[in-house]
Amino acid sequence: MTNFDSTQLLRQDLNDFPPYTMGHTPLADLGKYIKLDLNEHSYGPSPKALAALAAMPHYHRYVEQEELRKAIARYVGVDAAHIVTSNGADEIIDLVQRIFLDRGDAIIDCPPSFEMFSFFARLNGARIVSVPRREDFSVDVDAVEKAISDCRFQISDSPNLQSTICNLKLVSLASPSNPDGSMLSHADVERLLALPAILVLDEAYAEFAGESYATRVPTQPNLIVLRTFSKWAGLAGLRVGYCIAPKPIATKIWQCKPPENVNAAGNVAARASLDDLEYLMANVRRIVAERERLSVEFAKLGFLQPLPSRANFILCRVVGRTGKEVRDALAVRGILIRAFGAPRLREYIRIAIGTPEENEAVLRALKEIDG
Ligand code: PMP
């Protein structure tokens, strides 16, 4: 079998699969940078989480997730039967799609949006109905309603299929949204919930916005809320996420998920974080205060126009240069921020909010670039 070409067996529809473009810093270099490119949490995990990780004697065992599920349910304020835990919010995006989407079914994506919605839709053989956000990044709910009502869409990756009819099942939206930080208005959420589709509402940044639709789930059969410990609890590297879903849907995801998807360390750290809310929420408040201060300071610079944000980052329009030029100028000064490849975001940068010291360093560097 030496001539056997195993690539012939690959799924043909993955030939042009676009990889997720986000770059990672090598582990050995992590301490060398002020790292504000991936919306992580500069303050890190809570002391109770670190102590619980160090004291855990059972890393050689598989660990059940029921206690974590109950602790999350208490935190969110719903019955534990609504909660499904996952390996980061990324995995729950995938699991939700897998239990709903047959090959050829469609999701609505509203770009610019969190790239993992369309990443997993492609991987799951689904179609992506692209309903671009308006110039100010707000969701064009009229266009979403129209796409669902007449089921004739522009399929984003094949414009020649413009009038294909397909089974549109999921509307995926983040609120606050990544990369722009805006929230869906309450009126828009109600309009989306009135549609004959599931609203997959990604609330990865809910703690920074101070509001969530999680407690609406028990009375709303077409709402699934996604959350994570990566941002507010500083556990991005431990990968703990979850969803709040109507009970029959939660049961189905629970049945179909890998049984050990949340690792023992993530499990322990997430539970200890929920026991250290006062500490973690104080840091969330610091980040929100710094976000507001930085928005004002960024606007004073000649070349940045910050957009209002409810998350732990600020998207800024860059005047007179590209986002990549600003990113590179900061990188040589030891500061990592995000620039984008998508044409619509070429003139933008996204900067996560760090500690006050990190933020001061960012401001100093930006002033140098400006000057
Ligand atoms: N949703 C959004 C909107 C995000 O920005 C991110 C992280 N970048 C995630 C989900 C994924 O979070 P996690 O680390 O829990 O996979």
mmCIF file of C-alpha atoms and ligand atoms in Angstrom:
data_model
loop_
_atom_site.group_PDB
_atom_site.id
_atom_site.type_symbol
_atom_site.label_atom_id
_atom_site.label_comp_id
_atom_site.label_asym_id
_atom_site.label_seq_id
_atom_site.Cartn_x
_atom_site.Cartn_y
_atom_site.Cartn_z
ATOM 1 C CA MET A 1 0.000 0.000 0.000
ATOM 2 C CA THR A 2 2.970 2.392 -0.422
ATOM 3 C CA ASN A 3 1.218 4.275 -3.242
ATOM 4 C CA PHE A 4 -1.979 4.692 -1.310
ATOM 5 C CA ASP A 5 -3.010 8.352 -1.447
ATOM 6 C CA SER A 6 -4.839 8.878 1.819
ATOM 7 C CA THR A 7 -5.710 12.474 0.905
ATOM 8 C CA GLN A 8 -8.158 11.040 -1.688
ATOM 9 C CA LEU A 9 -10.339 9.991 1.233
ATOM 10 C CA LEU A 10 -10.585 13.465 2.717
ATOM 11 C CA ARG A 11 -13.885 15.321 2.588
ATOM 12 C CA GLN A 12 -13.831 17.295 -0.685
ATOM 13 C CA ASP A 13 -15.848 20.130 0.829
ATOM 14 C CA LEU A 14 -12.919 20.892 3.144
ATOM 15 C CA ASN A 15 -10.494 21.518 0.254
ATOM 16 C CA ASP A 16 -10.717 25.296 0.630
ATOM 17 C CA PHE A 17 -11.328 25.303 4.360
ATOM 18 C CA PRO A 18 -10.038 28.634 5.703
ATOM 19 C CA PRO A 19 -8.093 28.094 8.946
ATOM 20 C CA TYR A 20 -8.738 30.351 11.916
ATOM 21 C CA THR A 21 -6.278 33.190 11.428
ATOM 22 C CA MET A 22 -5.558 34.290 14.997
ATOM 23 C CA GLY A 23 -1.845 34.046 15.862
ATOM 24 C CA HIS A 24 -0.605 32.645 19.175
ATOM 25 C CA THR A 25 2.466 33.825 21.042
ATOM 26 C CA PRO A 26 4.925 30.986 21.866
ATOM 27 C CA LEU A 27 4.635 29.906 25.511
ATOM 28 C CA ALA A 28 8.230 30.920 26.250
ATOM 29 C CA ASP A 29 7.518 34.475 25.029
ATOM 30 C CA LEU A 30 4.230 35.063 26.846
ATOM 31 C CA GLY A 31 5.875 37.002 29.701
ATOM 32 C CA LYS A 32 7.773 39.261 27.307
ATOM 33 C CA TYR A 33 4.798 41.157 25.951
ATOM 34 C CA ILE A 34 1.950 43.310 27.101
ATOM 35 C CA LYS A 35 -0.594 40.988 25.583
ATOM 36 C CA LEU A 36 -3.793 42.713 24.528
ATOM 37 C CA ASP A 37 -4.495 40.896 21.266
ATOM 38 C CA LEU A 38 -6.895 38.108 22.279
ATOM 39 C CA ASN A 39 -9.264 39.730 24.812
ATOM 40 C CA GLU A 40 -7.842 37.734 27.690
ATOM 41 C CA HIS A 41 -7.796 38.926 31.290
ATOM 42 C CA SER A 42 -4.519 40.554 32.380
ATOM 43 C CA TYR A 43 -5.269 40.089 36.101
ATOM 44 C CA GLY A 44 -5.256 36.298 35.702
ATOM 45 C CA PRO A 45 -7.166 33.698 37.736
ATOM 46 C CA SER A 46 -8.485 34.371 41.249
ATOM 47 C CA PRO A 47 -6.250 33.421 44.216
ATOM 48 C CA LYS A 48 -8.827 30.811 45.270
ATOM 49 C CA ALA A 49 -8.678 29.226 41.801
ATOM 50 C CA LEU A 50 -4.864 29.069 41.899
ATOM 51 C CA ALA A 51 -4.935 27.575 45.416
ATOM 52 C CA ALA A 52 -7.546 24.978 44.402
ATOM 53 C CA LEU A 53 -5.465 24.000 41.347
ATOM 54 C CA ALA A 54 -2.366 23.510 43.495
ATOM 55 C CA ALA A 55 -4.254 21.509 46.145
ATOM 56 C CA MET A 56 -6.089 19.152 43.761
ATOM 57 C CA PRO A 57 -4.810 15.590 44.381
ATOM 58 C CA HIS A 58 -6.710 13.802 41.576
ATOM 59 C CA TYR A 59 -5.338 14.926 38.215
ATOM 60 C CA HIS A 60 -4.826 11.261 37.284
ATOM 61 C CA ARG A 61 -8.634 10.720 37.452
ATOM 62 C CA TYR A 62 -11.547 11.532 35.163
ATOM 63 C CA VAL A 63 -13.661 14.065 36.989
ATOM 64 C CA GLU A 64 -17.469 14.361 36.882
ATOM 65 C CA GLN A 65 -19.036 17.672 35.826
ATOM 66 C CA GLU A 66 -22.249 17.571 37.864
ATOM 67 C CA GLU A 67 -20.928 19.761 40.704
ATOM 68 C CA LEU A 68 -19.606 22.329 38.238
ATOM 69 C CA ARG A 69 -22.944 22.284 36.462
ATOM 70 C CA LYS A 70 -24.801 22.950 39.723
ATOM 71 C CA ALA A 71 -22.398 25.736 40.721
ATOM 72 C CA ILE A 72 -22.860 27.422 37.324
ATOM 73 C CA ALA A 73 -26.637 27.054 37.644
ATOM 74 C CA ARG A 74 -26.554 28.876 41.011
ATOM 75 C CA TYR A 75 -24.331 31.618 39.527
ATOM 76 C CA VAL A 76 -26.563 32.114 36.491
ATOM 77 C CA GLY A 77 -29.866 31.700 38.345
ATOM 78 C CA VAL A 78 -31.432 28.799 36.416
ATOM 79 C CA ASP A 79 -32.096 25.114 37.095
ATOM 80 C CA ALA A 80 -28.992 22.915 36.543
ATOM 81 C CA ALA A 81 -30.877 20.951 33.866
ATOM 82 C CA HIS A 82 -30.444 23.990 31.581
ATOM 83 C CA ILE A 83 -26.628 23.952 31.821
ATOM 84 C CA VAL A 84 -24.152 22.081 29.617
ATOM 85 C CA THR A 85 -20.434 22.471 30.355
ATOM 86 C CA SER A 86 -17.811 22.501 27.619
ATOM 87 C CA ASN A 87 -14.167 22.852 26.652
ATOM 88 C CA GLY A 88 -14.420 26.629 26.305
ATOM 89 C CA ALA A 89 -17.262 28.439 24.591
ATOM 90 C CA ASP A 90 -15.725 27.369 21.281
ATOM 91 C CA GLU A 91 -16.707 23.763 21.888
ATOM 92 C CA ILE A 92 -20.259 24.654 22.827
ATOM 93 C CA ILE A 93 -20.645 26.619 19.551
ATOM 94 C CA ASP A 94 -19.679 23.407 17.746
ATOM 95 C CA LEU A 95 -21.891 21.124 19.861
ATOM 96 C CA VAL A 96 -24.961 23.324 19.412
ATOM 97 C CA GLN A 97 -24.432 23.342 15.653
ATOM 98 C CA ARG A 98 -23.913 19.571 15.541
ATOM 99 C CA ILE A 99 -27.191 18.703 17.222
ATOM 100 C CA PHE A 100 -29.185 20.978 14.898
ATOM 101 C CA LEU A 101 -27.484 21.052 11.521
ATOM 102 C CA ASP A 102 -27.868 18.366 8.916
ATOM 103 C CA ARG A 103 -25.538 18.700 5.951
ATOM 104 C CA GLY A 104 -26.736 21.680 3.887
ATOM 105 C CA ASP A 105 -28.757 23.322 6.656
ATOM 106 C CA ALA A 106 -27.920 26.963 7.245
ATOM 107 C CA ILE A 107 -26.918 29.379 9.955
ATOM 108 C CA ILE A 108 -27.154 33.147 9.770
ATOM 109 C CA ASP A 109 -23.874 34.910 10.458
ATOM 110 C CA CYS A 110 -23.666 38.702 10.683
ATOM 111 C CA PRO A 111 -20.085 39.705 9.839
ATOM 112 C CA PRO A 112 -17.925 41.227 11.106
ATOM 113 C CA SER A 113 -18.565 38.694 13.869
ATOM 114 C CA PHE A 114 -16.791 36.082 15.963
ATOM 115 C CA GLU A 115 -15.132 33.881 13.346
ATOM 116 C CA MET A 116 -15.800 30.570 15.088
ATOM 117 C CA PHE A 117 -19.525 30.682 14.143
ATOM 118 C CA SER A 118 -18.701 30.304 10.445
ATOM 119 C CA PHE A 119 -15.597 28.174 11.110
ATOM 120 C CA PHE A 120 -17.693 25.448 12.757
ATOM 121 C CA ALA A 121 -20.571 25.849 10.294
ATOM 122 C CA ARG A 122 -18.171 25.047 7.440
ATOM 123 C CA LEU A 123 -16.687 22.157 9.377
ATOM 124 C CA ASN A 124 -20.183 20.822 10.065
ATOM 125 C CA GLY A 125 -21.097 20.956 6.360
ATOM 126 C CA ALA A 126 -23.626 23.736 6.918
ATOM 127 C CA ARG A 127 -24.299 26.748 4.763
ATOM 128 C CA ILE A 128 -23.588 30.242 5.949
ATOM 129 C CA VAL A 129 -26.122 32.911 5.173
ATOM 130 C CA SER A 130 -24.239 36.147 5.475
ATOM 131 C CA VAL A 131 -26.223 39.181 6.659
ATOM 132 C CA PRO A 132 -23.537 41.876 7.026
ATOM 133 C CA ARG A 133 -23.747 44.337 9.891
ATOM 134 C CA ARG A 134 -24.518 47.953 9.050
ATOM 135 C CA GLU A 135 -21.774 50.580 8.756
ATOM 136 C CA ASP A 136 -22.004 51.253 12.532
ATOM 137 C CA PHE A 137 -21.726 47.471 13.225
ATOM 138 C CA SER A 138 -25.348 47.159 14.369
ATOM 139 C CA VAL A 139 -27.199 44.019 13.251
ATOM 140 C CA ASP A 140 -29.482 44.479 10.250
ATOM 141 C CA VAL A 141 -32.469 42.736 11.846
ATOM 142 C CA ASP A 142 -34.705 43.644 8.878
ATOM 143 C CA ALA A 143 -32.349 41.670 6.640
ATOM 144 C CA VAL A 144 -32.242 38.739 9.104
ATOM 145 C CA GLU A 145 -36.050 38.643 9.152
ATOM 146 C CA LYS A 146 -36.163 38.796 5.368
ATOM 147 C CA ALA A 147 -33.590 36.019 4.978
ATOM 148 C CA ILE A 148 -35.646 33.765 7.199
ATOM 149 C CA SER A 149 -39.025 34.667 5.743
ATOM 150 C CA ASP A 150 -38.223 34.091 2.099
ATOM 151 C CA CYS A 151 -35.388 31.605 2.655
ATOM 152 C CA ARG A 152 -33.545 32.880 -0.398
ATOM 153 C CA PHE A 153 -30.133 33.952 0.555
ATOM 154 C CA GLN A 154 -26.823 34.962 -0.659
ATOM 155 C CA ILE A 155 -24.722 32.026 0.434
ATOM 156 C CA SER A 156 -21.503 33.748 1.439
ATOM 157 C CA ASP A 157 -19.097 31.238 -0.059
ATOM 158 C CA SER A 158 -21.036 30.606 -3.285
ATOM 159 C CA PRO A 159 -22.757 33.737 -4.632
ATOM 160 C CA ASN A 160 -24.026 31.786 -7.666
ATOM 161 C CA LEU A 161 -26.372 29.855 -5.340
ATOM 162 C CA GLN A 162 -28.213 33.072 -4.626
ATOM 163 C CA SER A 163 -31.697 31.646 -4.842
ATOM 164 C CA THR A 164 -31.097 28.294 -3.216
ATOM 165 C CA ILE A 165 -33.712 27.386 -0.678
ATOM 166 C CA CYS A 166 -32.322 25.845 2.466
ATOM 167 C CA ASN A 167 -33.278 25.027 5.984
ATOM 168 C CA LEU A 168 -32.229 27.963 8.084
ATOM 169 C CA LYS A 169 -32.023 26.863 11.698
ATOM 170 C CA LEU A 170 -29.645 29.004 13.753
ATOM 171 C CA VAL A 171 -29.012 32.738 14.081
ATOM 172 C CA SER A 172 -25.587 33.172 15.711
ATOM 173 C CA LEU A 173 -24.845 36.511 17.340
ATOM 174 C CA ALA A 174 -22.509 37.666 20.068
ATOM 175 C CA SER A 175 -23.644 40.356 22.483
ATOM 176 C CA PRO A 176 -21.383 42.131 23.352
ATOM 177 C CA SER A 177 -20.080 41.430 19.891
ATOM 178 C CA ASN A 178 -16.514 40.647 18.949
ATOM 179 C CA PRO A 179 -14.756 42.577 17.370
ATOM 180 C CA ASP A 180 -16.754 45.787 17.874
ATOM 181 C CA GLY A 181 -18.041 45.465 21.466
ATOM 182 C CA SER A 182 -21.637 46.541 20.755
ATOM 183 C CA MET A 183 -24.733 44.993 22.349
ATOM 184 C CA LEU A 184 -27.893 43.888 20.607
ATOM 185 C CA SER A 185 -30.696 46.228 21.668
ATOM 186 C CA HIS A 186 -33.491 44.667 23.736
ATOM 187 C CA ALA A 187 -35.931 45.456 20.911
ATOM 188 C CA ASP A 188 -33.718 43.612 18.406
ATOM 189 C CA VAL A 189 -33.414 40.565 20.690
ATOM 190 C CA GLU A 190 -37.221 40.414 20.934
ATOM 191 C CA ARG A 191 -37.552 40.580 17.142
ATOM 192 C CA LEU A 192 -34.974 37.801 16.745
ATOM 193 C CA LEU A 193 -36.721 35.649 19.343
ATOM 194 C CA ALA A 194 -39.990 36.030 17.442
ATOM 195 C CA LEU A 195 -38.453 34.305 14.386
ATOM 196 C CA PRO A 196 -38.891 30.595 13.619
ATOM 197 C CA ALA A 197 -35.204 29.845 14.290
ATOM 198 C CA ILE A 198 -32.934 29.331 17.291
ATOM 199 C CA LEU A 199 -31.127 32.426 18.537
ATOM 200 C CA VAL A 200 -27.636 31.325 19.638
ATOM 201 C CA LEU A 201 -26.656 34.287 21.772
ATOM 202 C CA ASP A 202 -22.950 34.276 22.588
ATOM 203 C CA GLU A 203 -22.457 36.184 25.836
ATOM 204 C CA ALA A 204 -18.731 35.499 26.295
ATOM 205 C CA TYR A 205 -18.321 39.090 27.539
ATOM 206 C CA ALA A 206 -21.563 39.364 29.555
ATOM 207 C CA GLU A 207 -19.840 40.063 32.876
ATOM 208 C CA PHE A 208 -18.284 43.240 31.443
ATOM 209 C CA ALA A 209 -21.644 44.369 30.076
ATOM 210 C CA GLY A 210 -23.424 43.637 33.357
ATOM 211 C CA GLU A 211 -26.419 42.007 31.697
ATOM 212 C CA SER A 212 -27.433 38.638 30.292
ATOM 213 C CA TYR A 213 -30.395 36.824 28.767
ATOM 214 C CA ALA A 214 -29.555 33.601 30.643
ATOM 215 C CA THR A 215 -32.582 33.735 32.966
ATOM 216 C CA ARG A 216 -34.879 34.144 29.969
ATOM 217 C CA VAL A 217 -33.956 30.676 28.645
ATOM 218 C CA PRO A 218 -36.389 28.643 30.829
ATOM 219 C CA THR A 219 -39.363 30.457 29.264
ATOM 220 C CA GLN A 220 -37.984 30.898 25.743
ATOM 221 C CA PRO A 221 -37.827 27.661 23.717
ATOM 222 C CA ASN A 222 -35.686 29.117 20.895
ATOM 223 C CA LEU A 223 -32.951 30.792 22.934
ATOM 224 C CA ILE A 224 -29.509 29.306 23.729
ATOM 225 C CA VAL A 225 -27.055 31.483 25.663
ATOM 226 C CA LEU A 226 -23.307 30.734 25.525
ATOM 227 C CA ARG A 227 -20.907 31.794 28.277
ATOM 228 C CA THR A 228 -17.281 31.222 29.279
ATOM 229 C CA PHE A 229 -14.791 31.465 32.170
ATOM 230 C CA SER A 230 -12.080 32.643 29.739
ATOM 231 C CA LYS A 231 -12.690 36.373 30.033
ATOM 232 C CA TRP A 232 -14.076 37.589 33.387
ATOM 233 C CA ALA A 233 -12.556 34.700 35.419
ATOM 234 C CA GLY A 234 -9.156 34.745 33.687
ATOM 235 C CA LEU A 235 -9.205 31.037 32.777
ATOM 236 C CA ALA A 236 -8.715 31.243 28.985
ATOM 237 C CA GLY A 237 -5.928 28.647 29.005
ATOM 238 C CA LEU A 238 -7.972 26.160 31.034
ATOM 239 C CA ARG A 239 -10.883 26.087 28.562
ATOM 240 C CA VAL A 240 -14.160 26.142 30.480
ATOM 241 C CA GLY A 241 -17.368 27.283 28.808
ATOM 242 C CA TYR A 242 -21.027 26.398 29.041
ATOM 243 C CA CYS A 243 -24.433 27.036 27.579
ATOM 244 C CA ILE A 244 -27.823 27.722 29.074
ATOM 245 C CA ALA A 245 -30.338 25.954 26.851
ATOM 246 C CA PRO A 246 -33.982 24.874 27.005
ATOM 247 C CA LYS A 247 -34.100 21.561 28.903
ATOM 248 C CA PRO A 248 -34.712 19.181 25.953
ATOM 249 C CA ILE A 249 -31.898 20.841 24.016
ATOM 250 C CA ALA A 250 -29.537 20.747 26.991
ATOM 251 C CA THR A 251 -30.350 17.040 27.420
ATOM 252 C CA LYS A 252 -29.561 16.389 23.772
ATOM 253 C CA ILE A 253 -26.214 18.246 23.899
ATOM 254 C CA TRP A 254 -25.333 16.431 27.134
ATOM 255 C CA GLN A 255 -26.048 13.098 25.380
ATOM 256 C CA CYS A 256 -23.896 14.008 22.373
ATOM 257 C CA LYS A 257 -20.917 15.680 24.010
ATOM 258 C CA PRO A 258 -17.652 13.897 24.811
ATOM 259 C CA PRO A 259 -18.013 12.858 28.460
ATOM 260 C CA GLU A 260 -14.618 14.249 29.573
ATOM 261 C CA ASN A 261 -14.722 17.521 27.624
ATOM 262 C CA VAL A 262 -14.017 19.714 30.689
ATOM 263 C CA ASN A 263 -10.618 18.761 32.073
ATOM 264 C CA ALA A 264 -10.014 18.298 35.810
ATOM 265 C CA ALA A 265 -7.962 21.493 36.193
ATOM 266 C CA GLY A 266 -10.554 23.619 34.429
ATOM 267 C CA ASN A 267 -13.297 22.016 36.493
ATOM 268 C CA VAL A 268 -11.545 22.766 39.801
ATOM 269 C CA ALA A 269 -10.541 26.313 38.810
ATOM 270 C CA ALA A 270 -13.998 27.224 37.527
ATOM 271 C CA ARG A 271 -15.683 26.044 40.728
ATOM 272 C CA ALA A 272 -13.181 27.940 42.890
ATOM 273 C CA SER A 273 -13.747 31.047 40.737
ATOM 274 C CA LEU A 274 -17.447 30.894 41.492
ATOM 275 C CA ASP A 275 -16.449 30.901 45.189
ATOM 276 C CA ASP A 276 -14.345 34.023 44.646
ATOM 277 C CA LEU A 277 -16.854 36.268 42.904
ATOM 278 C CA GLU A 278 -16.125 39.324 44.997
ATOM 279 C CA TYR A 279 -12.465 39.281 43.984
ATOM 280 C CA LEU A 280 -13.160 38.580 40.313
ATOM 281 C CA MET A 281 -15.979 41.108 39.994
ATOM 282 C CA ALA A 282 -13.776 43.816 41.517
ATOM 283 C CA ASN A 283 -11.325 43.193 38.661
ATOM 284 C CA VAL A 284 -14.174 43.260 36.144
ATOM 285 C CA ARG A 285 -15.173 46.687 37.531
ATOM 286 C CA ARG A 286 -11.564 47.888 37.211
ATOM 287 C CA ILE A 287 -11.475 46.770 33.587
ATOM 288 C CA VAL A 288 -14.778 48.505 32.827
ATOM 289 C CA ALA A 289 -13.542 51.746 34.451
ATOM 290 C CA GLU A 290 -10.305 51.532 32.467
ATOM 291 C CA ARG A 291 -12.273 50.864 29.275
ATOM 292 C CA GLU A 292 -14.169 54.110 29.764
ATOM 293 C CA ARG A 293 -10.986 56.050 30.609
ATOM 294 C CA LEU A 294 -9.105 54.643 27.613
ATOM 295 C CA SER A 295 -11.955 55.444 25.198
ATOM 296 C CA VAL A 296 -11.622 59.096 26.150
ATOM 297 C CA GLU A 297 -7.813 58.992 25.904
ATOM 298 C CA PHE A 298 -7.822 57.177 22.555
ATOM 299 C CA ALA A 299 -10.214 59.755 21.106
ATOM 300 C CA LYS A 300 -7.774 62.535 22.082
ATOM 301 C CA LEU A 301 -5.080 60.991 19.860
ATOM 302 C CA GLY A 302 -5.211 62.361 16.366
ATOM 303 C CA PHE A 303 -5.463 59.041 14.567
ATOM 304 C CA LEU A 304 -7.871 56.824 16.550
ATOM 305 C CA GLN A 305 -11.666 56.795 16.635
ATOM 306 C CA PRO A 306 -12.785 54.376 19.390
ATOM 307 C CA LEU A 307 -16.182 52.693 19.104
ATOM 308 C CA PRO A 308 -18.367 52.428 22.216
ATOM 309 C CA SER A 309 -17.778 49.011 23.825
ATOM 310 C CA ARG A 310 -19.518 46.942 26.505
ATOM 311 C CA ALA A 311 -16.791 44.269 26.525
ATOM 312 C CA ASN A 312 -13.159 44.098 27.768
ATOM 313 C CA PHE A 313 -11.726 45.541 24.548
ATOM 314 C CA ILE A 314 -12.123 48.565 22.314
ATOM 315 C CA LEU A 315 -12.312 48.550 18.531
ATOM 316 C CA CYS A 316 -10.772 51.714 17.063
ATOM 317 C CA ARG A 317 -10.899 53.099 13.580
ATOM 318 C CA VAL A 318 -7.446 54.164 12.479
ATOM 319 C CA VAL A 319 -7.153 57.336 10.409
ATOM 320 C CA GLY A 320 -4.403 57.792 7.839
ATOM 321 C CA ARG A 321 -2.830 54.323 8.128
ATOM 322 C CA THR A 322 -3.850 50.672 8.235
ATOM 323 C CA GLY A 323 -4.583 48.691 11.367
ATOM 324 C CA LYS A 324 -1.652 46.393 10.577
ATOM 325 C CA GLU A 325 0.749 49.351 10.531
ATOM 326 C CA VAL A 326 -0.359 50.366 14.032
ATOM 327 C CA ARG A 327 -0.229 46.751 15.230
ATOM 328 C CA ASP A 328 3.341 46.367 13.930
ATOM 329 C CA ALA A 329 4.456 49.690 15.438
ATOM 330 C CA LEU A 330 3.145 48.568 18.842
ATOM 331 C CA ALA A 331 4.648 45.071 18.490
ATOM 332 C CA VAL A 332 8.184 46.479 18.183
ATOM 333 C CA ARG A 333 7.447 48.292 21.464
ATOM 334 C CA GLY A 334 6.479 44.981 23.131
ATOM 335 C CA ILE A 335 2.697 45.432 22.950
ATOM 336 C CA LEU A 336 0.444 42.961 21.111
ATOM 337 C CA ILE A 337 -2.923 44.103 19.758
ATOM 338 C CA ARG A 338 -5.202 42.764 17.021
ATOM 339 C CA ALA A 339 -5.386 43.930 13.413
ATOM 340 C CA PHE A 340 -7.588 42.210 10.845
ATOM 341 C CA GLY A 341 -7.302 40.739 7.360
ATOM 342 C CA ALA A 342 -10.951 41.216 6.335
ATOM 343 C CA PRO A 343 -11.284 44.171 3.912
ATOM 344 C CA ARG A 344 -13.978 45.824 6.016
ATOM 345 C CA LEU A 345 -11.730 45.824 9.102
ATOM 346 C CA ARG A 346 -8.493 46.886 7.447
ATOM 347 C CA GLU A 347 -8.651 50.342 9.041
ATOM 348 C CA TYR A 348 -9.368 49.021 12.523
ATOM 349 C CA ILE A 349 -7.436 47.777 15.533
ATOM 350 C CA ARG A 350 -8.809 45.989 18.586
ATOM 351 C CA ILE A 351 -7.118 46.550 21.936
ATOM 352 C CA ALA A 352 -8.017 44.530 25.030
ATOM 353 C CA ILE A 353 -8.121 46.399 28.341
ATOM 354 C CA GLY A 354 -5.188 45.450 30.570
ATOM 355 C CA THR A 355 -4.092 46.533 34.023
ATOM 356 C CA PRO A 356 -3.749 50.313 34.544
ATOM 357 C CA GLU A 357 0.061 49.979 34.112
ATOM 358 C CA GLU A 358 -0.341 48.093 30.839
ATOM 359 C CA ASN A 359 -2.882 50.604 29.610
ATOM 360 C CA GLU A 360 -0.533 53.476 30.403
ATOM 361 C CA ALA A 361 2.192 51.746 28.374
ATOM 362 C CA VAL A 362 -0.247 51.429 25.468
ATOM 363 C CA LEU A 363 -1.123 55.115 25.658
ATOM 364 C CA ARG A 364 2.551 56.124 25.780
ATOM 365 C CA ALA A 365 3.340 53.942 22.755
ATOM 366 C CA LEU A 366 0.354 55.255 20.785
ATOM 367 C CA LYS A 367 1.395 58.829 21.508
ATOM 368 C CA GLU A 368 4.891 58.018 20.224
ATOM 369 C CA ILE A 369 3.425 56.573 17.025
ATOM 370 C CA ASP A 370 1.198 59.617 16.648
ATOM 371 C CA GLY A 371 3.977 62.053 17.335
HETATM 372 N N1 PMP B 1 -17.279 33.899 21.846
HETATM 373 C C1 PMP B 1 -16.706 35.090 21.614
HETATM 374 C C2 PMP B 1 -17.546 36.212 21.131
HETATM 375 C C3 PMP B 1 -15.325 35.256 21.817
HETATM 376 O O1 PMP B 1 -14.756 36.439 21.552
HETATM 377 C C4 PMP B 1 -14.557 34.160 22.297
HETATM 378 C C5 PMP B 1 -13.079 34.255 22.568
HETATM 379 N N2 PMP B 1 -12.338 34.967 21.724
HETATM 380 C C6 PMP B 1 -15.209 32.948 22.494
HETATM 381 C C7 PMP B 1 -16.571 32.842 22.271
HETATM 382 C C8 PMP B 1 -14.461 31.701 22.876
HETATM 383 O O2 PMP B 1 -14.219 31.645 24.207
HETATM 384 P P1 PMP B 1 -13.550 30.355 24.871
HETATM 385 O O3 PMP B 1 -12.174 30.773 25.281
HETATM 386 O O4 PMP B 1 -14.430 30.053 26.032
HETATM 387 O O5 PMP B 1 -13.548 29.254 23.853
#
